[in-house]
PDB file of N, CA and C in Angstrom:
ATOM      1  N   MET A  20       0.493  -1.459  -0.363  1.00  0.00           N
ATOM      2  CA  MET A  20       0.324   0.261   0.048  1.00  0.00           C
ATOM      3  C   MET A  20       0.833   1.518  -0.390  1.00  0.00           C
ATOM      4  N   SER A  21       0.495   1.946  -0.976  1.00  0.00           N
ATOM      5  CA  SER A  21       1.398   3.186  -0.832  1.00  0.00           C
ATOM      6  C   SER A  21       0.897   4.070  -1.074  1.00  0.00           C
ATOM      7  N   ARG A  22       0.829   5.338  -0.468  1.00  0.00           N
ATOM      8  CA  ARG A  22       0.171   7.019  -1.160  1.00  0.00           C
ATOM      9  C   ARG A  22       1.022   8.079  -1.609  1.00  0.00           C
ATOM     10  N   HIS A  23       0.329   8.980  -2.543  1.00  0.00           N
ATOM     11  CA  HIS A  23       0.394   9.430  -3.256  1.00  0.00           C
ATOM     12  C   HIS A  23      -0.458  10.739  -3.552  1.00  0.00           C
ATOM     13  N   GLY A  24      -0.427  12.590  -3.335  1.00  0.00           N
ATOM     14  CA  GLY A  24      -0.748  13.640  -3.581  1.00  0.00           C
ATOM     15  C   GLY A  24      -2.600  12.829  -2.712  1.00  0.00           C
ATOM     16  N   GLY A  25      -2.115  12.185  -1.478  1.00  0.00           N
ATOM     17  CA  GLY A  25      -3.301  11.381  -1.657  1.00  0.00           C
ATOM     18  C   GLY A  25      -4.990  10.355  -1.867  1.00  0.00           C
ATOM     19  N   VAL A  26      -3.870  10.306  -2.995  1.00  0.00           N
ATOM     20  CA  VAL A  26      -4.258   8.814  -3.715  1.00  0.00           C
ATOM     21  C   VAL A  26      -3.686   7.340  -2.638  1.00  0.00           C
ATOM     22  N   VAL A  27      -5.074   6.395  -2.384  1.00  0.00           N
ATOM     23  CA  VAL A  27      -4.062   5.430  -1.785  1.00  0.00           C
ATOM     24  C   VAL A  27      -3.611   4.347  -2.544  1.00  0.00           C
ATOM     25  N   ARG A  28      -2.782   3.623  -3.050  1.00  0.00           N
ATOM     26  CA  ARG A  28      -2.475   2.577  -4.458  1.00  0.00           C
ATOM     27  C   ARG A  28      -2.377   1.027  -3.263  1.00  0.00           C
ATOM     28  N   ILE A  29      -3.026   0.258  -3.893  1.00  0.00           N
ATOM     29  CA  ILE A  29      -3.471  -0.954  -2.707  1.00  0.00           C
ATOM     30  C   ILE A  29      -2.782  -2.515  -4.448  1.00  0.00           C
ATOM     31  N   ASP A  30      -0.943  -2.719  -4.061  1.00  0.00           N
ATOM     32  CA  ASP A  30      -1.455  -3.710  -5.230  1.00  0.00           C
ATOM     33  C   ASP A  30      -1.292  -5.427  -5.111  1.00  0.00           C
ATOM     34  N   LEU A  31      -2.565  -5.507  -5.552  1.00  0.00           N
ATOM     35  CA  LEU A  31      -1.944  -7.240  -5.138  1.00  0.00           C
ATOM     36  C   LEU A  31      -1.552  -8.073  -6.341  1.00  0.00           C
ATOM     37  N   ARG A  32      -1.987  -8.817  -5.300  1.00  0.00           N
ATOM     38  CA  ARG A  32      -0.451 -10.502  -6.111  1.00  0.00           C
ATOM     39  C   ARG A  32      -1.186 -11.683  -5.721  1.00  0.00           C
ATOM     40  N   GLY A  33      -0.909 -12.281  -6.708  1.00  0.00           N
ATOM     41  CA  GLY A  33      -1.945 -14.158  -6.129  1.00  0.00           C
ATOM     42  C   GLY A  33      -2.323 -13.834  -6.313  1.00  0.00           C
ATOM     43  N   GLU A  34      -2.807 -15.458  -5.568  1.00  0.00           N
ATOM     44  CA  GLU A  34      -3.974 -15.542  -4.991  1.00  0.00           C
ATOM     45  C   GLU A  34      -5.057 -14.565  -4.249  1.00  0.00           C
ATOM     46  N   ILE A  35      -5.738 -14.105  -3.540  1.00  0.00           N
ATOM     47  CA  ILE A  35      -6.651 -13.140  -2.973  1.00  0.00           C
ATOM     48  C   ILE A  35      -7.500 -14.608  -2.517  1.00  0.00           C
ATOM     49  N   ASP A  36      -6.769 -15.200  -1.011  1.00  0.00           N
ATOM     50  CA  ASP A  36      -8.147 -16.233  -0.282  1.00  0.00           C
ATOM     51  C   ASP A  36      -8.090 -15.835   1.124  1.00  0.00           C
ATOM     52  N   LEU A  37      -8.421 -16.774   1.894  1.00  0.00           N
ATOM     53  CA  LEU A  37      -8.330 -16.454   3.276  1.00  0.00           C
ATOM     54  C   LEU A  37      -7.253 -16.465   3.858  1.00  0.00           C
ATOM     55  N   CYS A  38      -6.017 -17.353   3.047  1.00  0.00           N
ATOM     56  CA  CYS A  38      -5.214 -17.002   3.971  1.00  0.00           C
ATOM     57  C   CYS A  38      -4.355 -14.877   3.104  1.00  0.00           C
ATOM     58  N   ALA A  39      -4.960 -14.698   2.873  1.00  0.00           N
ATOM     59  CA  ALA A  39      -4.358 -13.128   2.516  1.00  0.00           C
ATOM     60  C   ALA A  39      -5.487 -12.033   3.653  1.00  0.00           C
ATOM     61  N   ARG A  40      -6.333 -13.299   4.037  1.00  0.00           N
ATOM     62  CA  ARG A  40      -7.434 -11.544   5.725  1.00  0.00           C
ATOM     63  C   ARG A  40      -7.393 -10.809   5.473  1.00  0.00           C
ATOM     64  N   PRO A  41      -5.384 -11.625   6.653  1.00  0.00           N
ATOM     65  CA  PRO A  41      -5.290 -10.075   7.621  1.00  0.00           C
ATOM     66  C   PRO A  41      -4.599  -9.527   6.716  1.00  0.00           C
ATOM     67  N   GLU A  42      -4.288  -9.664   5.852  1.00  0.00           N
ATOM     68  CA  GLU A  42      -3.310  -8.038   5.368  1.00  0.00           C
ATOM     69  C   GLU A  42      -3.856  -6.497   5.067  1.00  0.00           C
ATOM     70  N   LEU A  43      -5.325  -7.624   4.473  1.00  0.00           N
ATOM     71  CA  LEU A  43      -6.327  -6.392   3.310  1.00  0.00           C
ATOM     72  C   LEU A  43      -6.980  -6.097   4.435  1.00  0.00           C
ATOM     73  N   ALA A  44      -7.586  -6.589   5.404  1.00  0.00           N
ATOM     74  CA  ALA A  44      -8.014  -6.141   6.224  1.00  0.00           C
ATOM     75  C   ALA A  44      -7.063  -5.046   6.977  1.00  0.00           C
ATOM     76  N   TRP A  45      -6.081  -4.860   6.620  1.00  0.00           N
ATOM     77  CA  TRP A  45      -5.109  -4.046   7.600  1.00  0.00           C
ATOM     78  C   TRP A  45      -5.135  -2.699   6.463  1.00  0.00           C
ATOM     79  N   ALA A  46      -4.865  -3.109   5.318  1.00  0.00           N
ATOM     80  CA  ALA A  46      -5.460  -2.672   4.380  1.00  0.00           C
ATOM     81  C   ALA A  46      -6.650  -1.094   4.263  1.00  0.00           C
ATOM     82  N   VAL A  47      -7.556  -1.730   4.810  1.00  0.00           N
ATOM     83  CA  VAL A  47      -9.272  -1.115   4.964  1.00  0.00           C
ATOM     84  C   VAL A  47      -8.746  -0.292   5.685  1.00  0.00           C
ATOM     85  N   ALA A  48      -8.298  -0.358   7.179  1.00  0.00           N
ATOM     86  CA  ALA A  48      -8.056   0.114   7.955  1.00  0.00           C
ATOM     87  C   ALA A  48      -7.104   0.670   7.694  1.00  0.00           C
ATOM     88  N   ARG A  49      -6.502   1.139   6.818  1.00  0.00           N
ATOM     89  CA  ARG A  49      -5.174   2.102   6.692  1.00  0.00           C
ATOM     90  C   ARG A  49      -6.007   3.254   6.094  1.00  0.00           C
ATOM     91  N   VAL A  50      -6.837   3.664   5.032  1.00  0.00           N
ATOM     92  CA  VAL A  50      -7.960   3.984   4.181  1.00  0.00           C
ATOM     93  C   VAL A  50      -8.269   4.887   5.081  1.00  0.00           C
ATOM     94  N   ARG A  51      -8.741   6.845   5.198  1.00  0.00           N
ATOM     95  CA  ARG A  51      -8.456   7.476   6.370  1.00  0.00           C
ATOM     96  C   ARG A  51      -9.155   8.856   5.714  1.00  0.00           C
ATOM     97  N   SER A  52      -9.967   9.769   5.917  1.00  0.00           N
ATOM     98  CA  SER A  52     -10.266  10.979   5.468  1.00  0.00           C
ATOM     99  C   SER A  52      -9.223  11.107   5.138  1.00  0.00           C
ATOM    100  N   GLY A  53     -10.102  11.897   3.643  1.00  0.00           N
ATOM    101  CA  GLY A  53      -9.437  12.569   2.805  1.00  0.00           C
ATOM    102  C   GLY A  53      -8.294  12.077   1.044  1.00  0.00           C
ATOM    103  N   GLU A  54      -9.242  10.749   1.697  1.00  0.00           N
ATOM    104  CA  GLU A  54      -7.982  10.382   0.318  1.00  0.00           C
ATOM    105  C   GLU A  54      -9.291  10.970  -0.528  1.00  0.00           C
ATOM    106  N   VAL A  55      -8.092  10.892  -1.969  1.00  0.00           N
ATOM    107  CA  VAL A  55      -8.700  11.566  -3.008  1.00  0.00           C
ATOM    108  C   VAL A  55      -8.729  10.647  -3.791  1.00  0.00           C
ATOM    109  N   ALA A  56      -8.835   9.634  -3.875  1.00  0.00           N
ATOM    110  CA  ALA A  56      -9.622   8.122  -4.364  1.00  0.00           C
ATOM    111  C   ALA A  56      -8.472   7.306  -4.387  1.00  0.00           C
ATOM    112  N   VAL A  57      -8.778   5.562  -3.453  1.00  0.00           N
ATOM    113  CA  VAL A  57      -8.104   4.576  -3.845  1.00  0.00           C
ATOM    114  C   VAL A  57      -8.220   3.270  -5.261  1.00  0.00           C
ATOM    115  N   ARG A  58      -6.941   2.873  -5.824  1.00  0.00           N
ATOM    116  CA  ARG A  58      -7.011   2.331  -6.672  1.00  0.00           C
ATOM    117  C   ARG A  58      -5.936   0.632  -6.054  1.00  0.00           C
ATOM    118  N   VAL A  59      -6.790  -0.681  -6.160  1.00  0.00           N
ATOM    119  CA  VAL A  59      -6.209  -1.685  -6.376  1.00  0.00           C
ATOM    120  C   VAL A  59      -6.560  -1.846  -7.556  1.00  0.00           C
ATOM    121  N   ASP A  60      -4.894  -2.675  -7.365  1.00  0.00           N
ATOM    122  CA  ASP A  60      -4.408  -2.827  -9.180  1.00  0.00           C
ATOM    123  C   ASP A  60      -3.773  -4.801  -8.600  1.00  0.00           C
ATOM    124  N   MET A  61      -5.244  -5.119  -9.385  1.00  0.00           N
ATOM    125  CA  MET A  61      -4.966  -5.750  -9.413  1.00  0.00           C
ATOM    126  C   MET A  61      -4.259  -7.154 -10.848  1.00  0.00           C
ATOM    127  N   ALA A  62      -3.563  -6.739 -11.259  1.00  0.00           N
ATOM    128  CA  ALA A  62      -2.848  -6.913 -12.678  1.00  0.00           C
ATOM    129  C   ALA A  62      -2.013  -8.341 -11.715  1.00  0.00           C
ATOM    130  N   ASP A  63      -1.968  -9.158 -11.129  1.00  0.00           N
ATOM    131  CA  ASP A  63      -0.806  -9.767 -10.640  1.00  0.00           C
ATOM    132  C   ASP A  63      -1.828 -10.913  -9.659  1.00  0.00           C
ATOM    133  N   VAL A  64      -3.175 -10.695  -9.550  1.00  0.00           N
ATOM    134  CA  VAL A  64      -4.262 -11.382  -9.415  1.00  0.00           C
ATOM    135  C   VAL A  64      -4.382 -12.568  -9.969  1.00  0.00           C
ATOM    136  N   GLY A  65      -4.513 -14.204  -9.874  1.00  0.00           N
ATOM    137  CA  GLY A  65      -4.336 -14.993 -11.008  1.00  0.00           C
ATOM    138  C   GLY A  65      -6.112 -15.702 -10.560  1.00  0.00           C
ATOM    139  N   PHE A  66      -6.066 -15.027  -9.270  1.00  0.00           N
ATOM    140  CA  PHE A  66      -7.652 -15.807  -8.767  1.00  0.00           C
ATOM    141  C   PHE A  66      -7.796 -15.826  -7.207  1.00  0.00           C
ATOM    142  N   MET A  67      -9.010 -14.748  -7.131  1.00  0.00           N
ATOM    143  CA  MET A  67      -9.663 -14.196  -5.671  1.00  0.00           C
ATOM    144  C   MET A  67     -10.445 -15.157  -5.653  1.00  0.00           C
ATOM    145  N   ASP A  68     -11.179 -15.658  -4.469  1.00  0.00           N
ATOM    146  CA  ASP A  68     -12.588 -16.283  -3.959  1.00  0.00           C
ATOM    147  C   ASP A  68     -13.405 -15.491  -2.645  1.00  0.00           C
ATOM    148  N   THR A  69     -13.471 -15.746  -2.098  1.00  0.00           N
ATOM    149  CA  THR A  69     -15.363 -15.092  -1.874  1.00  0.00           C
ATOM    150  C   THR A  69     -14.747 -13.581  -0.729  1.00  0.00           C
ATOM    151  N   SER A  70     -13.315 -14.486  -0.036  1.00  0.00           N
ATOM    152  CA  SER A  70     -12.547 -13.832   0.441  1.00  0.00           C
ATOM    153  C   SER A  70     -11.736 -12.528   0.534  1.00  0.00           C
ATOM    154  N   GLY A  71     -11.939 -12.919  -0.869  1.00  0.00           N
ATOM    155  CA  GLY A  71     -11.710 -11.153  -2.099  1.00  0.00           C
ATOM    156  C   GLY A  71     -12.576 -10.324  -1.987  1.00  0.00           C
ATOM    157  N   VAL A  72     -13.895 -11.387  -2.729  1.00  0.00           N
ATOM    158  CA  VAL A  72     -14.926 -10.336  -2.935  1.00  0.00           C
ATOM    159  C   VAL A  72     -15.508  -9.515  -1.116  1.00  0.00           C
ATOM    160  N   GLY A  73     -15.407 -10.608  -0.529  1.00  0.00           N
ATOM    161  CA  GLY A  73     -15.232  -9.960   0.804  1.00  0.00           C
ATOM    162  C   GLY A  73     -14.836  -7.746   1.064  1.00  0.00           C
ATOM    163  N   PHE A  74     -12.366  -8.506   0.870  1.00  0.00           N
ATOM    164  CA  PHE A  74     -12.204  -7.688   1.226  1.00  0.00           C
ATOM    165  C   PHE A  74     -12.137  -6.523   0.638  1.00  0.00           C
ATOM    166  N   LEU A  75     -12.921  -6.511  -0.762  1.00  0.00           N
ATOM    167  CA  LEU A  75     -13.248  -5.777  -1.474  1.00  0.00           C
ATOM    168  C   LEU A  75     -14.795  -4.783  -1.358  1.00  0.00           C
ATOM    169  N   TRP A  76     -15.547  -5.299  -1.081  1.00  0.00           N
ATOM    170  CA  TRP A  76     -16.693  -5.073  -0.711  1.00  0.00           C
ATOM    171  C   TRP A  76     -15.881  -4.037   0.529  1.00  0.00           C
ATOM    172  N   SER A  77     -15.760  -4.687   1.495  1.00  0.00           N
ATOM    173  CA  SER A  77     -15.592  -3.117   3.258  1.00  0.00           C
ATOM    174  C   SER A  77     -14.699  -2.313   2.676  1.00  0.00           C
ATOM    175  N   LEU A  78     -14.185  -2.978   1.718  1.00  0.00           N
ATOM    176  CA  LEU A  78     -12.828  -1.485   1.298  1.00  0.00           C
ATOM    177  C   LEU A  78     -13.681  -0.932   0.553  1.00  0.00           C
ATOM    178  N   ARG A  79     -14.887  -0.851  -0.351  1.00  0.00           N
ATOM    179  CA  ARG A  79     -16.105   0.140  -0.147  1.00  0.00           C
ATOM    180  C   ARG A  79     -16.304   0.705   0.391  1.00  0.00           C
ATOM    181  N   GLU A  80     -17.329   0.221   0.934  1.00  0.00           N
ATOM    182  CA  GLU A  80     -17.235   0.785   2.081  1.00  0.00           C
ATOM    183  C   GLU A  80     -16.798   1.706   3.174  1.00  0.00           C
ATOM    184  N   ARG A  81     -15.845   1.179   3.174  1.00  0.00           N
ATOM    185  CA  ARG A  81     -14.746   2.728   4.389  1.00  0.00           C
ATOM    186  C   ARG A  81     -14.455   3.636   2.950  1.00  0.00           C
ATOM    187  N   CYS A  82     -14.415   3.385   1.473  1.00  0.00           N
ATOM    188  CA  CYS A  82     -14.073   4.649   0.561  1.00  0.00           C
ATOM    189  C   CYS A  82     -15.453   5.063   0.922  1.00  0.00           C
ATOM    190  N   ARG A  83     -16.070   4.165   0.345  1.00  0.00           N
ATOM    191  CA  ARG A  83     -17.541   5.864   1.115  1.00  0.00           C
ATOM    192  C   ARG A  83     -17.894   5.674   2.043  1.00  0.00           C
ATOM    193  N   ALA A  84     -17.068   5.987   3.407  1.00  0.00           N
ATOM    194  CA  ALA A  84     -17.834   6.279   4.452  1.00  0.00           C
ATOM    195  C   ALA A  84     -16.443   7.929   4.830  1.00  0.00           C
ATOM    196  N   VAL A  85     -15.662   7.312   3.948  1.00  0.00           N
ATOM    197  CA  VAL A  85     -14.765   8.744   4.180  1.00  0.00           C
ATOM    198  C   VAL A  85     -14.466   9.641   2.781  1.00  0.00           C
ATOM    199  N   GLY A  86     -15.499   9.377   1.693  1.00  0.00           N
ATOM    200  CA  GLY A  86     -15.887   9.858   0.356  1.00  0.00           C
ATOM    201  C   GLY A  86     -15.124   9.636  -0.574  1.00  0.00           C
ATOM    202  N   ALA A  87     -14.225   8.173  -1.106  1.00  0.00           N
ATOM    203  CA  ALA A  87     -12.962   8.440  -2.260  1.00  0.00           C
ATOM    204  C   ALA A  87     -13.795   7.158  -2.950  1.00  0.00           C
ATOM    205  N   PRO A  88     -13.713   7.430  -4.236  1.00  0.00           N
ATOM    206  CA  PRO A  88     -14.033   7.020  -5.303  1.00  0.00           C
ATOM    207  C   PRO A  88     -13.347   5.250  -5.646  1.00  0.00           C
ATOM    208  N   LEU A  89     -13.492   3.875  -5.528  1.00  0.00           N
ATOM    209  CA  LEU A  89     -12.932   3.343  -5.570  1.00  0.00           C
ATOM    210  C   LEU A  89     -12.972   2.294  -6.366  1.00  0.00           C
ATOM    211  N   TYR A  90     -11.639   2.501  -7.089  1.00  0.00           N
ATOM    212  CA  TYR A  90     -10.624   2.059  -8.424  1.00  0.00           C
ATOM    213  C   TYR A  90     -10.394   0.531  -8.499  1.00  0.00           C
ATOM    214  N   LEU A  91     -10.592   0.101 -10.034  1.00  0.00           N
ATOM    215  CA  LEU A  91     -10.172  -1.943  -9.403  1.00  0.00           C
ATOM    216  C   LEU A  91      -9.247  -1.491 -11.460  1.00  0.00           C
ATOM    217  N   ILE A  92      -8.070  -1.764 -10.803  1.00  0.00           N
ATOM    218  CA  ILE A  92      -7.318  -1.705 -12.109  1.00  0.00           C
ATOM    219  C   ILE A  92      -6.677  -3.112 -12.656  1.00  0.00           C
ATOM    220  N   GLY A  93      -6.888  -3.125 -14.278  1.00  0.00           N
ATOM    221  CA  GLY A  93      -5.398  -4.339 -14.007  1.00  0.00           C
ATOM    222  C   GLY A  93      -6.765  -5.838 -13.558  1.00  0.00           C
ATOM    223  N   VAL A  94      -8.297  -5.976 -13.576  1.00  0.00           N
ATOM    224  CA  VAL A  94      -8.783  -7.134 -13.128  1.00  0.00           C
ATOM    225  C   VAL A  94      -8.386  -8.077 -14.155  1.00  0.00           C
ATOM    226  N   GLY A  95      -8.556  -9.402 -14.151  1.00  0.00           N
ATOM    227  CA  GLY A  95      -8.259 -10.973 -15.302  1.00  0.00           C
ATOM    228  C   GLY A  95      -9.101 -10.947 -15.018  1.00  0.00           C
ATOM    229  N   ALA A  96      -8.780 -12.064 -15.691  1.00  0.00           N
ATOM    230  CA  ALA A  96     -10.633 -13.432 -16.164  1.00  0.00           C
ATOM    231  C   ALA A  96     -10.566 -13.735 -14.849  1.00  0.00           C
ATOM    232  N   GLN A  97     -11.012 -14.119 -14.175  1.00  0.00           N
ATOM    233  CA  GLN A  97     -11.079 -15.252 -13.028  1.00  0.00           C
ATOM    234  C   GLN A  97     -11.711 -13.974 -12.334  1.00  0.00           C
ATOM    235  N   PRO A  98     -11.286 -12.948 -11.738  1.00  0.00           N
ATOM    236  CA  PRO A  98     -11.693 -12.304 -10.586  1.00  0.00           C
ATOM    237  C   PRO A  98     -12.854 -11.657 -11.283  1.00  0.00           C
ATOM    238  N   ARG A  99     -12.496 -10.825 -12.635  1.00  0.00           N
ATOM    239  CA  ARG A  99     -14.182 -10.452 -12.844  1.00  0.00           C
ATOM    240  C   ARG A  99     -15.421 -11.161 -12.895  1.00  0.00           C
ATOM    241  N   ARG A 100     -15.130 -12.689 -13.640  1.00  0.00           N
ATOM    242  CA  ARG A 100     -16.089 -12.555 -13.538  1.00  0.00           C
ATOM    243  C   ARG A 100     -17.092 -13.269 -12.185  1.00  0.00           C
ATOM    244  N   LEU A 101     -15.748 -13.330 -11.352  1.00  0.00           N
ATOM    245  CA  LEU A 101     -16.583 -13.582  -9.956  1.00  0.00           C
ATOM    246  C   LEU A 101     -17.135 -12.253  -9.480  1.00  0.00           C
ATOM    247  N   LEU A 102     -16.614 -11.069  -9.463  1.00  0.00           N
ATOM    248  CA  LEU A 102     -17.250 -10.012  -9.489  1.00  0.00           C
ATOM    249  C   LEU A 102     -18.440 -10.007 -10.073  1.00  0.00           C
ATOM    250  N   ASP A 103     -18.450  -9.837 -11.567  1.00  0.00           N
ATOM    251  CA  ASP A 103     -19.525 -10.241 -12.345  1.00  0.00           C
ATOM    252  C   ASP A 103     -20.318 -10.648 -11.583  1.00  0.00           C
ATOM    253  N   LEU A 104     -20.502 -12.569 -11.330  1.00  0.00           N
ATOM    254  CA  LEU A 104     -21.126 -13.549 -10.649  1.00  0.00           C
ATOM    255  C   LEU A 104     -21.709 -12.324  -9.252  1.00  0.00           C
ATOM    256  N   VAL A 105     -20.703 -12.385  -9.177  1.00  0.00           N
ATOM    257  CA  VAL A 105     -21.931 -11.305  -7.666  1.00  0.00           C
ATOM    258  C   VAL A 105     -22.214 -10.252  -7.140  1.00  0.00           C
ATOM    259  N   GLY A 106     -22.573  -9.732  -8.433  1.00  0.00           N
ATOM    260  CA  GLY A 106     -22.817  -8.077  -8.505  1.00  0.00           C
ATOM    261  C   GLY A 106     -21.786  -7.418  -7.954  1.00  0.00           C
ATOM    262  N   PHE A 107     -20.515  -7.697  -8.118  1.00  0.00           N
ATOM    263  CA  PHE A 107     -20.015  -6.047  -6.769  1.00  0.00           C
ATOM    264  C   PHE A 107     -20.038  -4.729  -7.903  1.00  0.00           C
ATOM    265  N   PRO A 108     -21.089  -4.008  -7.258  1.00  0.00           N
ATOM    266  CA  PRO A 108     -20.746  -2.266  -7.711  1.00  0.00           C
ATOM    267  C   PRO A 108     -19.534  -1.962  -7.832  1.00  0.00           C
ATOM    268  N   VAL A 109     -18.585  -0.700  -7.726  1.00  0.00           N
ATOM    269  CA  VAL A 109     -17.886  -0.016  -8.288  1.00  0.00           C
ATOM    270  C   VAL A 109     -18.344   0.910  -9.061  1.00  0.00           C
ATOM    271  N   PRO A 110     -17.786   1.955  -7.894  1.00  0.00           N
ATOM    272  CA  PRO A 110     -18.891   3.323  -8.552  1.00  0.00           C
ATOM    273  C   PRO A 110     -17.559   3.759  -9.230  1.00  0.00           C
ATOM    274  N   GLY A 111     -16.399   3.615  -8.501  1.00  0.00           N
ATOM    275  CA  GLY A 111     -15.686   4.531  -9.449  1.00  0.00           C
ATOM    276  C   GLY A 111     -14.795   3.782 -10.675  1.00  0.00           C
ATOM    277  N   GLY A 112     -15.029   2.727 -11.047  1.00  0.00           N
ATOM    278  CA  GLY A 112     -14.791   1.886 -12.340  1.00  0.00           C
ATOM    279  C   GLY A 112     -14.335   0.523 -12.283  1.00  0.00           C
ATOM    280  N   LEU A 113     -13.980   0.219 -13.172  1.00  0.00           N
ATOM    281  CA  LEU A 113     -13.053  -1.336 -13.266  1.00  0.00           C
ATOM    282  C   LEU A 113     -12.791  -1.081 -15.065  1.00  0.00           C
ATOM    283  N   ARG A 114     -11.053  -1.486 -14.449  1.00  0.00           N
ATOM    284  CA  ARG A 114     -10.295  -1.694 -15.855  1.00  0.00           C
ATOM    285  C   ARG A 114     -10.184  -2.515 -15.507  1.00  0.00           C
ATOM    286  N   ALA A 115      -9.865  -3.072 -16.836  1.00  0.00           N
ATOM    287  CA  ALA A 115      -8.450  -3.893 -16.892  1.00  0.00           C
ATOM    288  C   ALA A 115      -7.765  -3.793 -17.348  1.00  0.00           C
TER     289      ALA A 115
END
């Protein structure tokens, strides 16, 4: 996780599953008021299960609470299918 000019960037890698939960919860907790935007780069995510969806949902709610749009960037085929399947809303955007 990094910050630059009020933009938070979270780079996810590998498999986003139950094992990644503690680190993901840490990232959600670090998003604070005054953030301009939150960008999650998922280009290096090959697999995501419902734990990953739960993380993104928590992050989305946190972003909503602090007034920062959430952007998902580099979303691959499997995570995109899962997000579509559960109807995950991304108000800020979803880019491949």
